[in-house]
Amino acid sequence: MSTSDGATIATARLLLRPMTAADTDALLGIFGDPNVMAAFNEPTFERPQMERWVQRNLDHQAAHGYGLYSVVLKADGLLIGDCGLERMDDAGDRDGAVAELGYDFRSDHWNQGYATEAAIAVRDHAFGSLALPRLISLIRVGNEASRRVAEKVGMKHVETVERYGRSYWRYGIARDDARGG
């Protein structure tokens, strides 16, 4: 997700900066990785699909004032993931839309706390600067690593839902709950 003014968020080890079209090749290193795509039960991306995905995210950012950040290691400038917010239709929400917190990281950087570190920074920005009332995460049933990240961010399992013929764990957190914990 990026801030409405395009600012970068820094954590102890990471820089979360607005995604750009120039990130396509680095992001293909994530979405072209069979280990990453196994979590989605999807085939790996080819370059044209990656270009469309990046453009969709850039269009989302322009339309809503937030979107996905590219996550870069401070130590060496390597882009290792994306993390941010996507506005999505949600029939259970009063205004018909809600922000989903999502994250994807290179498999060679898993199990080092980067996803949790980035997701906490995005959560705090969403509830602080953006003043969003709540966040959700939809996680493919069986993706235990993403489930653990959601829980470390303070999200609670709400329900299991079906979307596009697939089962997802729906996690959520309200701004007031994040402040209290």
PDB file of N, CA, C and O in Angstrom, residues 49-90:
ATOM      1  N   GLN A  49       1.590 -11.567 -17.948  1.00  0.00           N
ATOM      2  CA  GLN A  49       0.659 -11.628 -16.822  1.00  0.00           C
ATOM      3  C   GLN A  49       1.166 -10.749 -15.674  1.00  0.00           C
ATOM      4  O   GLN A  49       0.390 -10.062 -15.019  1.00  0.00           O
ATOM      5  N   MET A  50       2.482 -10.752 -15.453  1.00  0.00           N
ATOM      6  CA  MET A  50       3.065  -9.928 -14.394  1.00  0.00           C
ATOM      7  C   MET A  50       2.862  -8.456 -14.718  1.00  0.00           C
ATOM      8  O   MET A  50       2.524  -7.659 -13.826  1.00  0.00           O
ATOM      9  N   GLU A  51       3.054  -8.072 -15.967  1.00  0.00           N
ATOM     10  CA  GLU A  51       2.850  -6.678 -16.382  1.00  0.00           C
ATOM     11  C   GLU A  51       1.409  -6.244 -16.131  1.00  0.00           C
ATOM     12  O   GLU A  51       1.168  -5.131 -15.646  1.00  0.00           O
ATOM     13  N   ARG A  52       0.449  -7.112 -16.449  1.00  0.00           N
ATOM     14  CA  ARG A  52      -0.970  -6.791 -16.210  1.00  0.00           C
ATOM     15  C   ARG A  52      -1.249  -6.663 -14.720  1.00  0.00           C
ATOM     16  O   ARG A  52      -1.978  -5.769 -14.289  1.00  0.00           O
ATOM     17  N   TRP A  53      -0.673  -7.545 -13.900  1.00  0.00           N
ATOM     18  CA  TRP A  53      -0.866  -7.513 -12.451  1.00  0.00           C
ATOM     19  C   TRP A  53      -0.327  -6.198 -11.873  1.00  0.00           C
ATOM     20  O   TRP A  53      -0.994  -5.549 -11.064  1.00  0.00           O
ATOM     21  N   VAL A  54       0.881  -5.819 -12.287  1.00  0.00           N
ATOM     22  CA  VAL A  54       1.469  -4.569 -11.802  1.00  0.00           C
ATOM     23  C   VAL A  54       0.601  -3.390 -12.224  1.00  0.00           C
ATOM     24  O   VAL A  54       0.293  -2.512 -11.410  1.00  0.00           O
ATOM     25  N   GLN A  55       0.169  -3.354 -13.493  1.00  0.00           N
ATOM     26  CA  GLN A  55      -0.651  -2.238 -13.961  1.00  0.00           C
ATOM     27  C   GLN A  55      -1.974  -2.161 -13.209  1.00  0.00           C
ATOM     28  O   GLN A  55      -2.430  -1.079 -12.857  1.00  0.00           O
ATOM     29  N   ARG A  56      -2.578  -3.304 -12.928  1.00  0.00           N
ATOM     30  CA  ARG A  56      -3.821  -3.323 -12.146  1.00  0.00           C
ATOM     31  C   ARG A  56      -3.587  -2.705 -10.772  1.00  0.00           C
ATOM     32  O   ARG A  56      -4.405  -1.918 -10.269  1.00  0.00           O
ATOM     33  N   ASN A  57      -2.456  -3.022 -10.156  1.00  0.00           N
ATOM     34  CA  ASN A  57      -2.140  -2.448  -8.853  1.00  0.00           C
ATOM     35  C   ASN A  57      -1.856  -0.950  -8.936  1.00  0.00           C
ATOM     36  O   ASN A  57      -2.256  -0.192  -8.058  1.00  0.00           O
ATOM     37  N   LEU A  58      -1.190  -0.507  -9.983  1.00  0.00           N
ATOM     38  CA  LEU A  58      -0.938   0.924 -10.164  1.00  0.00           C
ATOM     39  C   LEU A  58      -2.253   1.673 -10.398  1.00  0.00           C
ATOM     40  O   LEU A  58      -2.447   2.778  -9.865  1.00  0.00           O
ATOM     41  N   ASP A  59      -3.156   1.076 -11.169  1.00  0.00           N
ATOM     42  CA  ASP A  59      -4.471   1.687 -11.396  1.00  0.00           C
ATOM     43  C   ASP A  59      -5.259   1.771 -10.091  1.00  0.00           C
ATOM     44  O   ASP A  59      -5.936   2.762  -9.828  1.00  0.00           O
ATOM     45  N   HIS A  60      -5.183   0.725  -9.272  1.00  0.00           N
ATOM     46  CA  HIS A  60      -5.854   0.716  -7.970  1.00  0.00           C
ATOM     47  C   HIS A  60      -5.322   1.855  -7.101  1.00  0.00           C
ATOM     48  O   HIS A  60      -6.091   2.585  -6.478  1.00  0.00           O
ATOM     49  N   GLN A  61      -4.001   2.001  -7.065  1.00  0.00           N
ATOM     50  CA  GLN A  61      -3.371   3.065  -6.287  1.00  0.00           C
ATOM     51  C   GLN A  61      -3.899   4.427  -6.735  1.00  0.00           C
ATOM     52  O   GLN A  61      -4.269   5.258  -5.900  1.00  0.00           O
ATOM     53  N   ALA A  62      -3.967   4.651  -8.020  1.00  0.00           N
ATOM     54  CA  ALA A  62      -4.439   5.936  -8.538  1.00  0.00           C
ATOM     55  C   ALA A  62      -5.909   6.176  -8.191  1.00  0.00           C
ATOM     56  O   ALA A  62      -6.304   7.298  -7.867  1.00  0.00           O
ATOM     57  N   ALA A  63      -6.705   5.131  -8.222  1.00  0.00           N
ATOM     58  CA  ALA A  63      -8.145   5.268  -7.967  1.00  0.00           C
ATOM     59  C   ALA A  63      -8.477   5.436  -6.490  1.00  0.00           C
ATOM     60  O   ALA A  63      -9.420   6.153  -6.150  1.00  0.00           O
ATOM     61  N   HIS A  64      -7.729   4.777  -5.603  1.00  0.00           N
ATOM     62  CA  HIS A  64      -8.116   4.726  -4.191  1.00  0.00           C
ATOM     63  C   HIS A  64      -7.158   5.435  -3.235  1.00  0.00           C
ATOM     64  O   HIS A  64      -7.469   5.579  -2.052  1.00  0.00           O
ATOM     65  N   GLY A  65      -5.990   5.841  -3.712  1.00  0.00           N
ATOM     66  CA  GLY A  65      -5.044   6.518  -2.838  1.00  0.00           C
ATOM     67  C   GLY A  65      -4.231   5.588  -1.967  1.00  0.00           C
ATOM     68  O   GLY A  65      -3.440   6.026  -1.142  1.00  0.00           O
ATOM     69  N   TYR A  66      -4.418   4.290  -2.132  1.00  0.00           N
ATOM     70  CA  TYR A  66      -3.593   3.292  -1.460  1.00  0.00           C
ATOM     71  C   TYR A  66      -3.548   2.053  -2.340  1.00  0.00           C
ATOM     72  O   TYR A  66      -4.380   1.876  -3.223  1.00  0.00           O
ATOM     73  N   GLY A  67      -2.564   1.234  -2.098  1.00  0.00           N
ATOM     74  CA  GLY A  67      -2.387   0.021  -2.891  1.00  0.00           C
ATOM     75  C   GLY A  67      -1.276  -0.815  -2.292  1.00  0.00           C
ATOM     76  O   GLY A  67      -1.174  -0.931  -1.078  1.00  0.00           O
ATOM     77  N   LEU A  68      -0.440  -1.356  -3.140  1.00  0.00           N
ATOM     78  CA  LEU A  68       0.653  -2.216  -2.685  1.00  0.00           C
ATOM     79  C   LEU A  68       1.968  -1.458  -2.674  1.00  0.00           C
ATOM     80  O   LEU A  68       2.254  -0.666  -3.569  1.00  0.00           O
ATOM     81  N   TYR A  69       2.734  -1.737  -1.661  1.00  0.00           N
ATOM     82  CA  TYR A  69       4.116  -1.285  -1.595  1.00  0.00           C
ATOM     83  C   TYR A  69       5.016  -2.379  -2.172  1.00  0.00           C
ATOM     84  O   TYR A  69       4.733  -3.568  -2.017  1.00  0.00           O
ATOM     85  N   SER A  70       6.124  -1.960  -2.750  1.00  0.00           N
ATOM     86  CA  SER A  70       7.225  -2.872  -3.014  1.00  0.00           C
ATOM     87  C   SER A  70       8.065  -2.883  -1.750  1.00  0.00           C
ATOM     88  O   SER A  70       8.355  -1.828  -1.175  1.00  0.00           O
ATOM     89  N   VAL A  71       8.421  -4.080  -1.286  1.00  0.00           N
ATOM     90  CA  VAL A  71       9.159  -4.229  -0.034  1.00  0.00           C
ATOM     91  C   VAL A  71      10.626  -4.491  -0.377  1.00  0.00           C
ATOM     92  O   VAL A  71      10.948  -5.461  -1.072  1.00  0.00           O
ATOM     93  N   VAL A  72      11.489  -3.611   0.107  1.00  0.00           N
ATOM     94  CA  VAL A  72      12.905  -3.619  -0.242  1.00  0.00           C
ATOM     95  C   VAL A  72      13.734  -3.737   1.033  1.00  0.00           C
ATOM     96  O   VAL A  72      13.449  -3.078   2.038  1.00  0.00           O
ATOM     97  N   LEU A  73      14.752  -4.579   0.981  1.00  0.00           N
ATOM     98  CA  LEU A  73      15.681  -4.700   2.112  1.00  0.00           C
ATOM     99  C   LEU A  73      16.523  -3.430   2.217  1.00  0.00           C
ATOM    100  O   LEU A  73      17.117  -2.995   1.224  1.00  0.00           O
ATOM    101  N   LYS A  74      16.591  -2.857   3.407  1.00  0.00           N
ATOM    102  CA  LYS A  74      17.446  -1.687   3.620  1.00  0.00           C
ATOM    103  C   LYS A  74      18.914  -2.029   3.382  1.00  0.00           C
ATOM    104  O   LYS A  74      19.671  -1.223   2.856  1.00  0.00           O
ATOM    105  N   ALA A  75      19.314  -3.223   3.790  1.00  0.00           N
ATOM    106  CA  ALA A  75      20.727  -3.606   3.759  1.00  0.00           C
ATOM    107  C   ALA A  75      21.324  -3.583   2.356  1.00  0.00           C
ATOM    108  O   ALA A  75      22.467  -3.160   2.177  1.00  0.00           O
ATOM    109  N   ASP A  76      20.552  -4.027   1.346  1.00  0.00           N
ATOM    110  CA  ASP A  76      21.145  -4.131   0.013  1.00  0.00           C
ATOM    111  C   ASP A  76      20.241  -3.639  -1.128  1.00  0.00           C
ATOM    112  O   ASP A  76      20.625  -3.726  -2.287  1.00  0.00           O
ATOM    113  N   GLY A  77      19.061  -3.132  -0.810  1.00  0.00           N
ATOM    114  CA  GLY A  77      18.177  -2.598  -1.843  1.00  0.00           C
ATOM    115  C   GLY A  77      17.433  -3.640  -2.654  1.00  0.00           C
ATOM    116  O   GLY A  77      16.765  -3.304  -3.635  1.00  0.00           O
ATOM    117  N   LEU A  78      17.495  -4.907  -2.243  1.00  0.00           N
ATOM    118  CA  LEU A  78      16.835  -5.982  -2.971  1.00  0.00           C
ATOM    119  C   LEU A  78      15.325  -5.960  -2.722  1.00  0.00           C
ATOM    120  O   LEU A  78      14.890  -5.909  -1.572  1.00  0.00           O
ATOM    121  N   LEU A  79      14.540  -5.989  -3.794  1.00  0.00           N
ATOM    122  CA  LEU A  79      13.088  -6.093  -3.673  1.00  0.00           C
ATOM    123  C   LEU A  79      12.756  -7.538  -3.358  1.00  0.00           C
ATOM    124  O   LEU A  79      13.057  -8.434  -4.152  1.00  0.00           O
ATOM    125  N   ILE A  80      12.152  -7.762  -2.181  1.00  0.00           N
ATOM    126  CA  ILE A  80      11.885  -9.140  -1.733  1.00  0.00           C
ATOM    127  C   ILE A  80      10.404  -9.461  -1.642  1.00  0.00           C
ATOM    128  O   ILE A  80      10.033 -10.590  -1.355  1.00  0.00           O
ATOM    129  N   GLY A  81       9.535  -8.460  -1.854  1.00  0.00           N
ATOM    130  CA  GLY A  81       8.112  -8.746  -1.732  1.00  0.00           C
ATOM    131  C   GLY A  81       7.242  -7.557  -2.030  1.00  0.00           C
ATOM    132  O   GLY A  81       7.712  -6.497  -2.440  1.00  0.00           O
ATOM    133  N   ASP A  82       5.957  -7.785  -1.813  1.00  0.00           N
ATOM    134  CA  ASP A  82       4.977  -6.705  -1.850  1.00  0.00           C
ATOM    135  C   ASP A  82       4.086  -6.871  -0.635  1.00  0.00           C
ATOM    136  O   ASP A  82       3.902  -7.974  -0.131  1.00  0.00           O
ATOM    137  N   CYS A  83       3.567  -5.750  -0.173  1.00  0.00           N
ATOM    138  CA  CYS A  83       2.670  -5.763   0.975  1.00  0.00           C
ATOM    139  C   CYS A  83       1.829  -4.503   0.903  1.00  0.00           C
ATOM    140  O   CYS A  83       2.346  -3.429   0.608  1.00  0.00           O
ATOM    141  N   GLY A  84       0.547  -4.643   1.135  1.00  0.00           N
ATOM    142  CA  GLY A  84      -0.283  -3.459   1.105  1.00  0.00           C
ATOM    143  C   GLY A  84      -1.754  -3.762   1.179  1.00  0.00           C
ATOM    144  O   GLY A  84      -2.162  -4.825   1.650  1.00  0.00           O
ATOM    145  N   LEU A  85      -2.527  -2.803   0.706  1.00  0.00           N
ATOM    146  CA  LEU A  85      -3.973  -2.854   0.809  1.00  0.00           C
ATOM    147  C   LEU A  85      -4.614  -2.844  -0.560  1.00  0.00           C
ATOM    148  O   LEU A  85      -4.143  -2.161  -1.472  1.00  0.00           O
ATOM    149  N   GLU A  86      -5.706  -3.579  -0.655  1.00  0.00           N
ATOM    150  CA  GLU A  86      -6.512  -3.557  -1.864  1.00  0.00           C
ATOM    151  C   GLU A  86      -7.973  -3.423  -1.452  1.00  0.00           C
ATOM    152  O   GLU A  86      -8.462  -4.185  -0.621  1.00  0.00           O
ATOM    153  N   ARG A  87      -8.625  -2.438  -2.033  1.00  0.00           N
ATOM    154  CA  ARG A  87     -10.061  -2.278  -1.798  1.00  0.00           C
ATOM    155  C   ARG A  87     -10.759  -3.390  -2.568  1.00  0.00           C
ATOM    156  O   ARG A  87     -10.481  -3.620  -3.743  1.00  0.00           O
ATOM    157  N   MET A  88     -11.662  -4.060  -1.879  1.00  0.00           N
ATOM    158  CA  MET A  88     -12.372  -5.155  -2.543  1.00  0.00           C
ATOM    159  C   MET A  88     -13.835  -5.139  -2.140  1.00  0.00           C
ATOM    160  O   MET A  88     -14.188  -4.665  -1.065  1.00  0.00           O
ATOM    161  N   ASP A  89     -14.663  -5.628  -3.051  1.00  0.00           N
ATOM    162  CA  ASP A  89     -16.076  -5.757  -2.736  1.00  0.00           C
ATOM    163  C   ASP A  89     -16.236  -6.801  -1.648  1.00  0.00           C
ATOM    164  O   ASP A  89     -15.570  -7.825  -1.650  1.00  0.00           O
ATOM    165  N   ASP A  90     -17.122  -6.510  -0.724  1.00  0.00           N
ATOM    166  CA  ASP A  90     -17.353  -7.431   0.376  1.00  0.00           C
ATOM    167  C   ASP A  90     -18.800  -7.283   0.813  1.00  0.00           C
ATOM    168  O   ASP A  90     -19.160  -6.299   1.448  1.00  0.00           O
TER     169      ASP A  90
END
